[in-house]
Coordinates of C-alpha atoms and ligand atoms in Angstrom, one line a residue:
M1 CA -41.2 -13.3 -4.7
K2 CA -39.9 -12.5 -8.1
I3 CA -36.8 -9.9 -8.3
A4 CA -35.2 -8.2 -11.7
I5 CA -31.7 -6.8 -11.0
I6 CA -30.9 -4.7 -14.0
G7 CA -27.3 -3.8 -14.9
G8 CA -24.2 -6.6 -14.6
G9 CA -21.9 -3.8 -12.9
I10 CA -20.4 -4.7 -9.7
T11 CA -23.5 -3.0 -7.7
G12 CA -26.1 -5.5 -9.6
L13 CA -23.6 -8.3 -9.1
S14 CA -23.8 -7.8 -5.4
A15 CA -27.2 -7.6 -5.4
L16 CA -27.4 -10.9 -6.9
H17 CA -24.9 -12.3 -5.0
E18 CA -26.6 -11.1 -1.6
I19 CA -29.8 -12.5 -2.6
E20 CA -28.6 -16.1 -3.3
K21 CA -26.8 -16.0 -0.1
Q22 CA -29.8 -14.9 2.1
R23 CA -32.2 -17.0 -0.3
A24 CA -29.9 -20.3 0.9
E25 CA -29.2 -19.4 4.5
S26 CA -33.1 -18.5 4.8
G27 CA -34.6 -21.0 2.5
K28 CA -36.9 -18.4 1.2
Q29 CA -38.7 -18.9 -1.9
V30 CA -37.2 -16.0 -4.0
E31 CA -36.7 -16.2 -7.8
V32 CA -33.7 -13.5 -8.9
N33 CA -33.1 -12.5 -12.7
L34 CA -30.1 -10.2 -13.7
Y35 CA -30.6 -8.5 -17.1
E36 CA -27.6 -6.9 -18.4
K37 CA -27.7 -4.9 -22.0
G38 CA -24.2 -5.6 -22.8
T39 CA -22.1 -8.9 -24.2
A40 CA -20.0 -8.8 -20.8
L41 CA -20.6 -8.1 -17.1
G42 CA -18.3 -6.0 -15.2
G43 CA -19.7 -2.6 -16.1
K44 CA -16.8 -0.1 -15.7
I45 CA -14.6 -3.0 -14.5
S46 CA -12.8 -3.9 -17.5
T47 CA -9.3 -5.9 -17.5
L48 CA -7.3 -6.1 -21.2
H49 CA -4.5 -8.5 -21.3
R50 CA -2.0 -7.4 -23.8
D51 CA 1.6 -8.8 -24.6
G52 CA 2.0 -9.6 -21.2
C53 CA 0.7 -6.5 -19.4
T54 CA -2.9 -6.5 -17.5
I55 CA -4.7 -3.2 -18.5
E56 CA -7.5 -2.1 -16.4
R57 CA -9.6 0.5 -18.6
G58 CA -11.6 1.5 -15.9
P59 CA -10.8 1.1 -11.9
D60 CA -7.5 -0.6 -11.1
S61 CA -8.0 -1.2 -7.0
F62 CA -10.2 -0.8 -4.4
I63 CA -9.7 0.5 -0.9
I64 CA -9.1 -1.9 2.0
R65 CA -10.3 0.6 4.5
K66 CA -13.8 0.2 3.3
P67 CA -14.2 -3.7 4.2
E68 CA -17.2 -4.6 1.6
M69 CA -14.8 -5.6 -1.3
M70 CA -12.5 -7.2 0.3
S71 CA -14.9 -9.5 2.3
L72 CA -16.7 -10.2 -1.1
V73 CA -13.0 -11.4 -2.5
E74 CA -12.8 -13.3 0.3
E75 CA -16.4 -15.3 -0.2
L76 CA -15.5 -15.5 -3.7
G77 CA -12.2 -17.6 -2.4
L78 CA -9.8 -15.1 -3.9
S79 CA -8.0 -14.5 -1.1
D80 CA -5.0 -16.1 -2.3
Q81 CA -5.0 -13.9 -5.5
L82 CA -4.9 -10.5 -4.0
V83 CA -2.0 -8.1 -5.0
K84 CA -1.0 -4.8 -2.7
N85 CA 0.0 -1.7 -4.2
H86 CA 3.4 -0.8 -4.1
T87 CA 3.6 2.3 -1.8
G88 CA 5.8 4.9 -3.5
Q89 CA 6.0 8.4 -3.6
A90 CA 3.7 10.5 -5.9
Y91 CA 4.2 13.6 -7.5
I92 CA 2.5 16.3 -8.4
A93 CA 3.5 18.8 -11.7
S94 CA 4.6 22.3 -10.6
N95 CA 6.3 24.9 -13.1
G96 CA 7.5 22.2 -15.3
S97 CA 9.0 19.8 -12.5
F98 CA 7.5 17.2 -10.0
H99 CA 7.5 17.5 -6.6
P100 CA 6.4 14.8 -4.1
I101 CA 3.6 15.4 -2.5
P102 CA 4.7 16.0 1.0
A103 CA 5.2 13.2 3.4
G104 CA 2.3 12.9 6.2
S105 CA -0.3 14.3 3.9
V106 CA -3.9 12.9 4.5
M107 CA -5.8 13.6 1.6
G108 CA -3.4 16.6 0.8
I109 CA -4.2 18.2 4.1
P110 CA -0.3 18.5 5.8
T111 CA -0.3 16.7 8.9
R112 CA 3.4 16.9 9.3
A113 CA 5.3 20.5 9.5
A114 CA 8.6 19.8 8.2
P115 CA 7.7 17.9 5.0
F116 CA 5.1 20.9 4.4
L117 CA 7.0 23.7 5.2
R118 CA 10.1 22.6 2.8
S119 CA 8.0 21.5 -0.2
P120 CA 8.3 24.0 -3.1
L121 CA 4.8 23.3 -4.1
L122 CA 3.2 26.5 -2.1
T123 CA 4.8 29.8 -1.8
K124 CA 5.8 30.8 1.4
K125 CA 2.5 33.2 1.7
G126 CA 0.4 30.0 0.6
K127 CA 1.8 28.2 3.4
M128 CA 1.4 30.5 6.3
R129 CA -2.3 31.1 5.1
A130 CA -2.7 27.4 5.3
V131 CA -1.3 27.0 8.9
A132 CA -3.7 29.5 9.9
D133 CA -6.3 26.5 10.1
L134 CA -4.3 25.8 13.6
W135 CA -5.9 28.6 15.4
L136 CA -8.7 29.8 12.9
P137 CA -12.1 28.8 15.2
A138 CA -13.9 26.0 14.3
K139 CA -17.3 26.2 12.4
K140 CA -20.4 26.2 14.1
K141 CA -22.2 22.8 13.1
E142 CA -25.0 23.7 10.7
D143 CA -27.1 21.1 9.2
T144 CA -26.9 22.0 5.4
D145 CA -24.4 21.2 3.1
E146 CA -21.6 22.9 1.4
S147 CA -18.6 22.6 -1.0
L148 CA -15.5 20.8 -0.4
G149 CA -13.9 23.9 -1.7
L150 CA -15.6 26.4 0.4
F151 CA -15.0 24.3 3.5
F152 CA -11.3 23.9 2.6
R153 CA -10.5 27.3 1.3
R154 CA -12.2 28.8 4.8
R155 CA -9.6 26.7 6.5
F156 CA -6.6 26.9 4.3
G157 CA -6.8 29.4 1.7
D158 CA -6.7 29.0 -2.4
E159 CA -2.9 27.6 -2.7
L160 CA -3.3 24.7 -0.5
V161 CA -6.9 24.0 -2.5
D162 CA -6.0 24.7 -5.6
R163 CA -2.3 23.2 -5.5
L164 CA -2.9 19.9 -3.4
L165 CA -6.1 19.3 -2.5
E166 CA -7.9 19.7 -5.8
P167 CA -5.5 17.8 -8.2
L168 CA -5.8 14.9 -5.4
L169 CA -9.4 14.9 -4.6
S170 CA -10.8 15.9 -7.9
G171 CA -9.7 12.4 -9.0
L172 CA -11.3 10.8 -6.8
Y173 CA -14.9 12.5 -7.4
A174 CA -15.3 13.8 -10.9
G175 CA -15.9 17.9 -10.3
E176 CA -14.8 21.0 -9.5
L177 CA -14.1 21.1 -5.5
N178 CA -16.1 24.0 -5.6
E179 CA -19.3 22.1 -6.7
L180 CA -18.9 19.0 -5.1
S181 CA -21.0 18.2 -1.7
L182 CA -19.0 17.9 1.4
E183 CA -21.5 15.2 2.9
S184 CA -21.7 12.9 -0.1
T185 CA -17.7 12.6 -0.8
F186 CA -15.8 13.1 2.7
P187 CA -18.3 13.3 5.4
Q188 CA -15.4 12.7 7.6
F189 CA -13.9 16.0 7.0
R190 CA -17.1 17.8 8.1
Q191 CA -17.5 15.9 11.3
M192 CA -13.7 16.7 11.9
G193 CA -14.6 20.4 11.3
D194 CA -17.3 20.2 13.6
K195 CA -15.6 18.5 16.4
H196 CA -12.0 19.9 16.5
R197 CA -10.8 23.5 16.2
S198 CA -7.8 22.1 13.6
L199 CA -8.3 20.1 10.4
M200 CA -4.8 19.6 10.3
L201 CA -4.5 18.5 14.0
A202 CA -7.8 16.3 13.6
S203 CA -6.3 14.8 10.4
R204 CA -3.0 13.9 12.1
S205 CA -4.7 12.2 14.9
M206 CA -6.9 10.3 12.7
A207 CA -3.8 8.9 10.4
K208 CA -2.5 8.1 13.9
K209 CA -5.1 6.0 15.0
R210 CA -5.2 4.1 11.5
Q211 CA -1.6 3.5 11.5
Q212 CA -2.1 2.0 14.8
S213 CA -5.0 -0.5 14.1
A214 CA -3.9 -1.2 10.5
G215 CA -0.2 -2.3 11.4
T216 CA 1.0 -3.5 8.5
A217 CA -1.6 -2.8 5.8
Q218 CA -0.4 1.0 5.9
K219 CA 3.3 -0.2 5.0
T220 CA 2.0 -2.3 2.1
G221 CA -0.7 0.0 0.8
L222 CA -4.1 0.5 1.1
F223 CA -5.0 -0.5 -2.1
R224 CA -5.7 -4.0 -3.7
T225 CA -6.5 -6.0 -6.8
V226 CA -6.1 -9.6 -7.8
K227 CA -4.1 -11.5 -10.5
G228 CA -5.2 -11.1 -13.3
G229 CA -7.2 -8.1 -12.6
L230 CA -10.6 -6.9 -11.6
S231 CA -12.1 -8.9 -14.2
V232 CA -11.4 -12.2 -12.4
I233 CA -13.8 -10.7 -9.4
V234 CA -16.7 -10.3 -12.2
D235 CA -15.9 -13.6 -13.9
E236 CA -16.1 -15.5 -10.1
M237 CA -19.3 -13.7 -9.7
E238 CA -20.7 -14.8 -12.7
K239 CA -19.6 -18.6 -11.7
A240 CA -21.0 -18.4 -8.3
A241 CA -24.5 -17.3 -9.6
S242 CA -27.0 -20.1 -10.3
E243 CA -27.3 -21.4 -13.7
G244 CA -29.7 -19.2 -15.7
T245 CA -30.1 -16.4 -13.4
I246 CA -27.6 -14.0 -15.5
H247 CA -29.2 -12.5 -18.7
K248 CA -27.2 -11.1 -21.3
E249 CA -27.9 -8.2 -24.5
K250 CA -31.3 -7.8 -22.6
Q251 CA -31.8 -4.0 -22.8
L252 CA -34.6 -2.6 -20.5
Q253 CA -36.5 -0.2 -21.9
E254 CA -39.7 0.3 -20.2
I255 CA -41.2 -0.6 -16.8
I256 CA -44.9 -0.7 -16.9
P257 CA -46.7 -1.1 -13.7
G258 CA -48.9 -4.4 -13.6
E259 CA -52.6 -4.6 -13.6
E260 CA -53.1 -5.6 -9.9
K261 CA -49.5 -6.0 -8.7
G262 CA -45.5 -6.2 -9.6
Y263 CA -44.4 -4.6 -12.9
A264 CA -43.8 -5.9 -16.6
L265 CA -40.4 -5.4 -18.0
H266 CA -40.3 -4.4 -21.6
F267 CA -36.7 -5.3 -23.3
A268 CA -35.3 -3.7 -26.2
D269 CA -35.3 -7.1 -27.9
G270 CA -39.2 -7.3 -27.7
T271 CA -39.6 -10.0 -25.0
K272 CA -41.0 -8.9 -21.8
T273 CA -41.0 -10.3 -18.2
E274 CA -42.7 -9.8 -15.3
A275 CA -41.3 -9.2 -11.3
D276 CA -42.3 -8.1 -8.3
E277 CA -39.3 -6.2 -7.3
V278 CA -37.1 -4.3 -9.5
I279 CA -33.5 -3.1 -8.7
L280 CA -32.1 -0.5 -10.7
T281 CA -28.2 -0.5 -11.0
T282 CA -28.0 1.4 -14.3
P283 CA -26.7 5.3 -15.2
H284 CA -29.4 7.3 -13.3
Q285 CA -30.5 8.8 -16.9
T286 CA -31.6 4.9 -18.0
A287 CA -33.4 4.7 -14.8
A288 CA -35.6 7.7 -15.2
N289 CA -36.0 6.9 -18.7
V290 CA -37.2 3.1 -18.0
L291 CA -40.1 4.9 -15.6
P292 CA -41.4 7.3 -17.9
S293 CA -44.2 8.6 -15.4
L294 CA -41.9 9.1 -12.7
S295 CA -42.1 12.8 -11.3
V296 CA -38.6 13.2 -10.4
G297 CA -37.4 11.8 -13.4
E298 CA -36.1 14.9 -14.9
E299 CA -34.4 16.1 -12.0
M300 CA -32.6 12.5 -11.9
K301 CA -31.6 13.2 -15.3
A302 CA -30.0 16.1 -14.6
L303 CA -27.7 14.8 -12.2
P304 CA -24.3 15.9 -13.9
G305 CA -21.8 13.1 -15.1
A306 CA -18.4 13.9 -16.1
S307 CA -16.3 12.2 -18.8
V308 CA -12.8 10.6 -18.7
A309 CA -10.7 8.8 -21.3
T310 CA -8.0 6.3 -19.9
V311 CA -5.0 5.6 -22.4
A312 CA -2.8 3.1 -21.5
I313 CA 0.5 3.0 -23.4
A314 CA 3.5 0.4 -23.3
F315 CA 6.8 1.6 -23.9
P316 CA 9.8 -0.7 -24.0
A317 CA 11.6 -0.3 -20.6
S318 CA 14.5 2.0 -22.2
S319 CA 12.2 4.3 -23.7
L320 CA 11.9 5.8 -19.9
P321 CA 14.7 7.2 -17.9
E322 CA 15.4 5.4 -14.9
T323 CA 15.4 8.6 -12.8
V324 CA 11.7 8.6 -13.6
K325 CA 10.6 7.2 -10.1
G326 CA 7.4 7.1 -8.0
T327 CA 3.8 5.6 -8.7
G328 CA 2.7 8.5 -10.7
F329 CA 1.9 12.2 -11.1
L330 CA -0.9 14.7 -10.7
I331 CA -1.1 17.6 -12.9
P332 CA -3.0 20.7 -11.3
K333 CA -5.3 22.9 -13.5
G334 CA -3.5 25.8 -14.9
E335 CA -0.3 24.0 -14.5
G336 CA 1.9 24.1 -18.0
D337 CA -0.6 25.2 -20.7
S338 CA -3.7 23.3 -18.9
G339 CA -3.7 20.3 -21.3
I340 CA -6.0 17.5 -21.3
L341 CA -3.8 15.1 -19.1
K342 CA -5.0 15.3 -15.7
A343 CA -2.6 12.0 -13.9
V344 CA -0.8 9.8 -14.9
T345 CA -0.1 6.2 -13.2
L346 CA 3.3 4.8 -13.8
V347 CA 1.7 1.2 -13.6
H348 CA 5.0 -0.7 -14.0
H349 CA 5.8 1.3 -10.3
K350 CA 2.1 0.8 -8.7
W351 CA 1.5 -2.3 -9.5
P352 CA 4.9 -4.2 -10.7
Q353 CA 3.1 -7.7 -10.9
L354 CA 1.2 -6.4 -13.8
V355 CA 3.6 -5.4 -16.2
P356 CA 6.6 -7.7 -17.6
D357 CA 10.2 -6.9 -17.1
G358 CA 11.3 -4.8 -20.2
K359 CA 8.5 -2.8 -20.5
V360 CA 7.0 0.3 -18.7
L361 CA 2.9 0.8 -19.0
L362 CA 1.8 4.4 -18.2
R363 CA -2.2 5.1 -17.5
C364 CA -3.2 8.4 -18.3
F365 CA -6.2 10.2 -17.1
V366 CA -7.6 12.3 -20.1
G367 CA -10.5 15.0 -19.6
R368 CA -11.1 17.8 -17.3
P369 CA -14.3 19.0 -15.4
G370 CA -15.6 21.6 -18.0
N371 CA -12.8 20.6 -20.4
D372 CA -13.8 16.8 -21.5
A373 CA -14.9 17.1 -25.1
I374 CA -11.6 15.4 -26.0
V375 CA -13.3 12.5 -25.0
R376 CA -15.4 12.3 -27.4
D377 CA -12.5 12.2 -30.6
P378 CA -11.2 9.7 -32.3
D379 CA -8.4 7.1 -30.7
E380 CA -5.7 8.8 -32.5
T381 CA -6.4 12.2 -31.9
I382 CA -6.5 11.1 -27.9
V383 CA -3.3 9.4 -28.1
A384 CA -1.4 12.0 -30.2
Q385 CA -2.5 14.9 -27.7
T386 CA -1.9 12.5 -24.6
L387 CA 1.7 11.7 -26.2
N388 CA 2.3 15.3 -26.7
E389 CA 1.5 16.2 -23.4
L390 CA 3.0 13.6 -21.8
R391 CA 6.3 14.4 -23.4
K392 CA 6.3 17.8 -22.0
F393 CA 6.8 16.1 -18.6
L394 CA 9.0 12.9 -19.2
D395 CA 11.8 12.6 -21.4
I396 CA 10.4 9.6 -23.3
R397 CA 12.4 8.2 -26.1
G398 CA 11.1 6.0 -29.3
E399 CA 7.5 5.5 -30.4
P400 CA 5.0 3.1 -28.1
L401 CA 4.7 -0.6 -28.3
F402 CA 1.1 -0.2 -28.1
T403 CA -1.8 2.2 -26.7
D404 CA -5.2 1.9 -25.8
V405 CA -8.0 4.1 -25.0
S406 CA -11.1 3.6 -22.9
R407 CA -13.7 6.1 -23.1
W408 CA -16.3 6.7 -20.1
K409 CA -19.1 9.3 -21.3
S410 CA -20.8 11.0 -18.3
A411 CA -19.9 7.9 -16.5
M412 CA -18.3 9.7 -13.5
P413 CA -21.0 11.2 -11.2
K414 CA -20.6 14.7 -9.8
Y415 CA -22.2 14.7 -6.4
T416 CA -22.6 18.1 -6.4
V417 CA -23.9 20.2 -3.2
G418 CA -27.3 18.4 -1.9
H419 CA -26.9 15.5 -3.5
Q420 CA -27.9 13.1 -0.6
S421 CA -30.8 15.1 0.0
R422 CA -31.8 14.9 -3.5
V423 CA -31.5 11.2 -3.8
A424 CA -33.5 10.7 -0.6
A425 CA -36.1 12.4 -2.6
W426 CA -35.9 10.2 -5.4
E427 CA -36.2 7.4 -3.4
S428 CA -39.0 8.3 -1.4
A429 CA -40.6 9.5 -4.7
L430 CA -40.1 5.7 -6.2
A431 CA -41.4 4.5 -2.9
D432 CA -44.6 6.3 -3.2
E433 CA -45.0 6.2 -7.2
Y434 CA -43.2 3.1 -8.1
P435 CA -43.4 0.5 -5.2
G436 CA -41.0 -2.1 -5.2
V437 CA -38.4 -0.3 -7.5
H438 CA -35.4 0.8 -5.9
I439 CA -32.1 2.6 -7.4
A440 CA -28.5 1.6 -6.3
G441 CA -25.2 2.1 -7.7
T442 CA -22.5 4.4 -8.1
F443 CA -24.8 7.5 -9.1
Y444 CA -26.3 7.6 -6.0
R445 CA -24.5 6.7 -2.4
G446 CA -20.8 6.2 -3.2
V447 CA -18.5 5.9 -6.4
G448 CA -16.0 3.3 -5.1
L449 CA -16.5 -0.3 -5.6
P450 CA -16.7 -1.2 -1.8
D451 CA -19.3 1.5 -1.8
C452 CA -21.1 -0.2 -5.0
V453 CA -21.0 -3.9 -3.2
R454 CA -22.4 -2.2 0.1
Q455 CA -25.4 -0.4 -1.8
G456 CA -25.7 -3.8 -3.8
Q457 CA -25.7 -5.5 -0.5
D458 CA -28.0 -2.9 1.1
V459 CA -30.8 -2.9 -1.7
A460 CA -30.9 -6.7 -1.9
I461 CA -31.4 -7.0 1.9
H462 CA -34.1 -4.3 1.8
V463 CA -36.0 -6.1 -0.9
L464 CA -35.8 -9.4 0.9
S465 CA -37.2 -7.6 4.0
R466 CA -40.5 -6.6 1.8
K467 CA -43.5 -8.7 2.1
Ligands
FAD501 C1 -11.9 5.6 -15.1 C2 -12.8 4.9 -14.2 C3 -11.9 4.6 -12.9 C4 -12.1 4.6 -11.7 N1 -11.1 3.6 -10.9 C5 -11.6 3.5 -9.6 C6 -11.0 2.7 -8.7 O1 -9.5 2.3 -8.9 N2 -11.5 2.3 -7.4 C7 -12.5 2.2 -7.0 O2 -13.0 1.9 -6.0 N3 -13.5 3.2 -8.1 C8 -13.2 3.2 -9.2 N4 -13.8 4.0 -10.1 C9 -15.7 3.8 -9.9 C10 -15.9 2.3 -10.0 O3 -15.5 1.6 -11.1 C11 -17.5 2.6 -10.5 O4 -18.3 3.1 -9.4 C12 -18.5 1.3 -10.4 O5 -17.6 0.1 -11.2 C13 -19.5 1.5 -10.6 O6 -20.4 0.0 -10.7 P1 -22.1 0.0 -10.9 O7 -22.3 -1.3 -11.1 O8 -22.9 1.0 -10.0 O9 -22.3 0.7 -12.5 P2 -21.7 0.1 -13.9 O10 -20.5 -0.7 -13.5 O11 -21.9 1.6 -14.6 O12 -22.9 -0.8 -14.1 C14 -24.0 -0.5 -14.8 C15 -24.4 -1.6 -15.6 O13 -25.8 -1.6 -15.9 C16 -25.9 -1.7 -17.4 N5 -26.8 -1.0 -18.1 C17 -27.2 0.0 -18.6 N6 -28.3 0.3 -19.0 C18 -28.9 -0.9 -19.3 C19 -30.1 -1.2 -19.4 N7 -30.9 -0.3 -20.2 N8 -30.4 -2.5 -19.4 C20 -29.9 -3.4 -18.9 N9 -28.6 -3.4 -18.4 C21 -28.2 -1.9 -18.4 C22 -24.1 -1.4 -18.2 O14 -24.0 -1.9 -19.4 C23 -23.6 -1.5 -16.8 O15 -22.8 -3.2 -17.3 C24 -13.4 4.3 -11.5 C25 -14.5 4.4 -12.4 C26 -13.8 5.1 -13.8 C27 -14.7 5.3 -14.9

């Protein structure tokens, strides 16, 4: 069997790693090759080192609650390199000042009465509407998907959703809560809504259970990276791959079915190769483009992707007053004059190991759903506007030591209502029309790094199980 993996992001690399592992265990005759269009592997994982700072241009960490990424790190022998996040307080900007996310919130859902009722983030009326969740009847189970926004607004009213849930959740999944799919983003809330009368009480009991099972992990934070940044994991995966299996600067252009079986893969540099099975981990538009006669191609291309830019800005430590505490802050839509700034991580507080003494590093997320045109502007414009907005929130003295802008155009998939059934329909069309061609990765069944690792492993196992 000859397998081609297209794309050298974490999904493609995980598929390669799994295939090589299974081949070693089973002794099966399998040839596997990975083709990446860029000069480097990692896709959205991209770590930059500058003036002693470790700067993540894409993802900065992974959650340990989903085990796939942690297991991979262990397999790669990097356990002793793991770095835990510092669990400081995160804030939400409101009416020109910062307010802590109320203690005990689970994804923004209050689970402890006192901190929530004391918080100035919501009006008295907003709080009263939110606690109506405690006695509202549970909704009868329906099989159809619905939007996160509708689901939460029904339970808690608009204020809690707009002031707490939206800023927290729309950062994880690009898009407005009113259009995001409950089933594809937070199915656990749907299950809670089906089983329990109150989402607040259900979240509280879930948090308690997690605390008990996580033990110390809860206290040390649920996120990890490795010393040197996430690109270290990519480098180790590259080293672990058999010699000659990874081919860079190979941009797939078209997949043409063979006369009798398999596929011919045509690359932009004019070369071609053959494969029995093809695993596409590229963005969905590319997957649709390389399969020109796929009946669902246009539908696949229509999956919306949001654009964001991350702007890293370093200052001398003396530029930021010591009163600025916490790991970062979120800026709800409509706060201030509703600019481009969505969230800011204080990297020197969240990941102190990544920033040398004497410096502070801010990582700013720029671009909002429906307002992401800024991402296409030149670096100077993005930096100037980011600094301008930052100065409204923080009393920054002096100029930056350096800045770094990373653009992620249409790179954050929006899992809108009905996403899961659409993906299932695409997979079934592929199985009928291009048997042996598979899709996996961030645009389909989960955006977090552990989700992508899982998808890479699952597709690898599926491919190896085929005759
Ligand atoms: C700014 C940002 C912050 C994030 N933060 C986090 C975080 O903190 N934690 C977390 O868990 N997740 C985070 N994510 C999500 C996570 O980074 C991604 O979901 C994940 O990295 C996607 O991996 P992938 O392999 O599926 O896709 P990609 O990383 O996009 O890889 C796809 C690869 O395919 C290649 N390719 C494309 N076209 C072709 C072609 N024609 N031929 C050959 N190769 C091709 C690309 O060059 C690329 O290398 C973040 C994402 C972004 C954008």
